[in-house]
Amino acid sequence: MSGNIPGDIPDKWYEGAVLFLSTINYWYFTNDTTYNDVTKVGLEFQGEPGDYMPANWTEWIGNDDQFFWGCAAMTAAELNFPETGQYSWLSLAQGVFNDQTAAPSPRNTGWDETTCGGGVHWQKFSEQSGFNDKNGISNGGLFQLSARLYRYTNNTEYADWAQKIWDWSVGHLVVNGTFEVWDTVTVGTDDCHFPGRTPWTYNYASYLLGAAYMYAQTTGADQERWLNIVYGLANKTLDTFFLAKNGYILEEVSCDPYPTECFDSNSILFKGPSSLWLGWTAVLVPQIYDKIMLKLQATAEGAAASCTGPTTPNLCGCSWYQKKLDPRQGLEPMMSASNIFTINLIPFDSQRRTKGPLTSSTGGTSKGNVNAGKNAIRHDPSRLPPITTADRAGAGILTAIFIAAWFSGVIWIFLADKS
Ligand SMILES: *[C@@H]1O[C@H](CO)[C@@H](O)[C@H](O)[C@H]1NC(C)=O
Ligand SMILES: *[C@@H]1O[C@H](CO)[C@@H](O)[C@H](O)[C@H]1NC(C)=O
């Protein structure tokens, strides 16, 4: 991350965003500024040209990848993470929103009502494989980002979009009444109603946190409606992934039990952002604070028991629910474990918990730009530089060193606080 291309984890572009989401939350709950500079530089550097569509990676970007960067920037705005760059955190989040809600064009595929009656595609451009899917995290992510922008700015354009994305999602990706959240629908297949049903924590948690923000910023009958949606999604999320037979420890049910079949870097990462989004849901909706935090606490104990890797610092595995190390160790399980520990600092910090994520009227200082990213030049394959193997290896090693150092800080703080 430092020394090579700032913010870029080679071949895993979006994971840089998840890392920064992690380090920003870590800083917020611990006041440890050690990783702020590297976070700030990377989060700014990848923000080109104002909306996280840097020319180097345009060919590969999915709406979900871009959302994760927008989500990290939004978090930075809401927590008043220091900013000094060309683009403000808030404007970067707005840039992602602007891209994804724009009508489709050859240079930018946004909200596409010509297929499935709406929704964003998984991938940005029609030549990418996976373009024909409209998936849970891309749409749940855009829903969450809209709701967060609404709460931060109180601009009702964002609320209208959150409502619109939710309305489209119900019946396509979210099951009316049962609040099951599906992974994907495919354009052209049974009128976009035949879903890929695999349950993933981050699909559920992306929609849940979005609904929590809408609840927090609405009043009256609207608020009542969003509260019921929060309850429905929260109940379903807790019932699906925090099983009594596991002592209510979070389990990625479609992956964790299958160490030899499921080890791709994505599937083993989702519990991390999901943990953060569940924790912030608890902060925004006090009615379900206890219910969620009790389970996140049980989960942290499970995760800690899985961090018994043979090397220093203690590497974590994925089998939190089994309270033991498993073969899947490395960057992603460590980010996930750090997130579950960090979010368990919420109960120790009543001041931050009461304040919640900031808004422009409660002390958030990041200045917006409603036109962010709108005139950016993008999707120009001639600007793609070749990436050499040496670049990759070098950056990978630096990343590993950075993660290891940061993680030992996290685990130390967690243990100190528990004792
Ligand atoms: C794009 O790639 C070039 C060449 O490797 C690099 O110098 C530059 O920093 C990259 N920009 C971003 C935003 O990643
Ligand atoms: C969610 O669970 C609570 C009990 O914890 C229950 O009161 C509520 O009715 C449930 N809501 C939905 C929508 O299922």
PDB file of C-alpha atoms and ligand atoms in Angstrom, residues 4-8 13 42 44-48 53-57 383-388 391, ligand 1:
ATOM      1  CA  ASN A   4       3.951   1.229  -4.571  1.00  0.00           C
ATOM      2  CA  ILE A   5       0.590   2.439  -5.870  1.00  0.00           C
ATOM      3  CA  PRO A   6      -1.160   3.978  -2.862  1.00  0.00           C
ATOM      4  CA  GLY A   7      -4.383   2.184  -1.951  1.00  0.00           C
ATOM      5  CA  ASP A   8      -3.938  -0.624  -4.416  1.00  0.00           C
ATOM      6  CA  TRP A  13      -8.685  -3.524  -5.972  1.00  0.00           C
ATOM      7  CA  GLY A  42      -4.633   5.609  -0.448  1.00  0.00           C
ATOM      8  CA  GLU A  44      -7.524   9.910  -1.880  1.00  0.00           C
ATOM      9  CA  PHE A  45      -5.233   8.456  -4.518  1.00  0.00           C
ATOM     10  CA  GLN A  46      -7.738   5.891  -5.770  1.00  0.00           C
ATOM     11  CA  GLY A  47     -10.489   8.552  -5.843  1.00  0.00           C
ATOM     12  CA  GLU A  48      -9.676   9.680  -9.387  1.00  0.00           C
ATOM     13  CA  MET A  53     -13.088   5.222 -11.389  1.00  0.00           C
ATOM     14  CA  PRO A  54      -9.293   5.529 -11.766  1.00  0.00           C
ATOM     15  CA  ALA A  55      -8.321   4.935 -15.383  1.00  0.00           C
ATOM     16  CA  ASN A  56      -5.927   2.092 -14.505  1.00  0.00           C
ATOM     17  CA  TRP A  57      -8.712  -0.116 -13.243  1.00  0.00           C
ATOM     18  CA  ARG A 383      -4.951   4.534 -20.992  1.00  0.00           C
ATOM     19  CA  LEU A 384      -4.488   1.079 -19.482  1.00  0.00           C
ATOM     20  CA  PRO A 385      -0.828   0.597 -18.547  1.00  0.00           C
ATOM     21  CA  PRO A 386       0.626  -2.887 -18.276  1.00  0.00           C
ATOM     22  CA  ILE A 387       1.099  -4.193 -14.731  1.00  0.00           C
ATOM     23  CA  THR A 388       4.256  -6.189 -14.241  1.00  0.00           C
ATOM     24  CA  ASP A 391       4.865  -4.506  -9.226  1.00  0.00           C
TER      25      ASP A 391
HETATM   26  C1  LIG B   1      -1.854   3.817 -12.492  1.00  0.00           C
HETATM   27  O1  LIG B   1      -0.748   3.041 -12.920  1.00  0.00           O
HETATM   28  C2  LIG B   1       0.484   3.756 -12.974  1.00  0.00           C
HETATM   29  C3  LIG B   1       1.544   2.824 -13.542  1.00  0.00           C
HETATM   30  O2  LIG B   1       1.705   1.690 -12.736  1.00  0.00           O
HETATM   31  C4  LIG B   1       0.843   4.257 -11.583  1.00  0.00           C
HETATM   32  O3  LIG B   1       2.036   5.022 -11.637  1.00  0.00           O
HETATM   33  C5  LIG B   1      -0.306   5.110 -11.047  1.00  0.00           C
HETATM   34  O4  LIG B   1       0.010   5.484  -9.738  1.00  0.00           O
HETATM   35  C6  LIG B   1      -1.613   4.331 -11.087  1.00  0.00           C
HETATM   36  N1  LIG B   1      -2.721   5.180 -10.614  1.00  0.00           N
HETATM   37  C7  LIG B   1      -3.651   4.727  -9.769  1.00  0.00           C
HETATM   38  C8  LIG B   1      -4.734   5.707  -9.395  1.00  0.00           C
HETATM   39  O5  LIG B   1      -3.677   3.613  -9.300  1.00  0.00           O
END
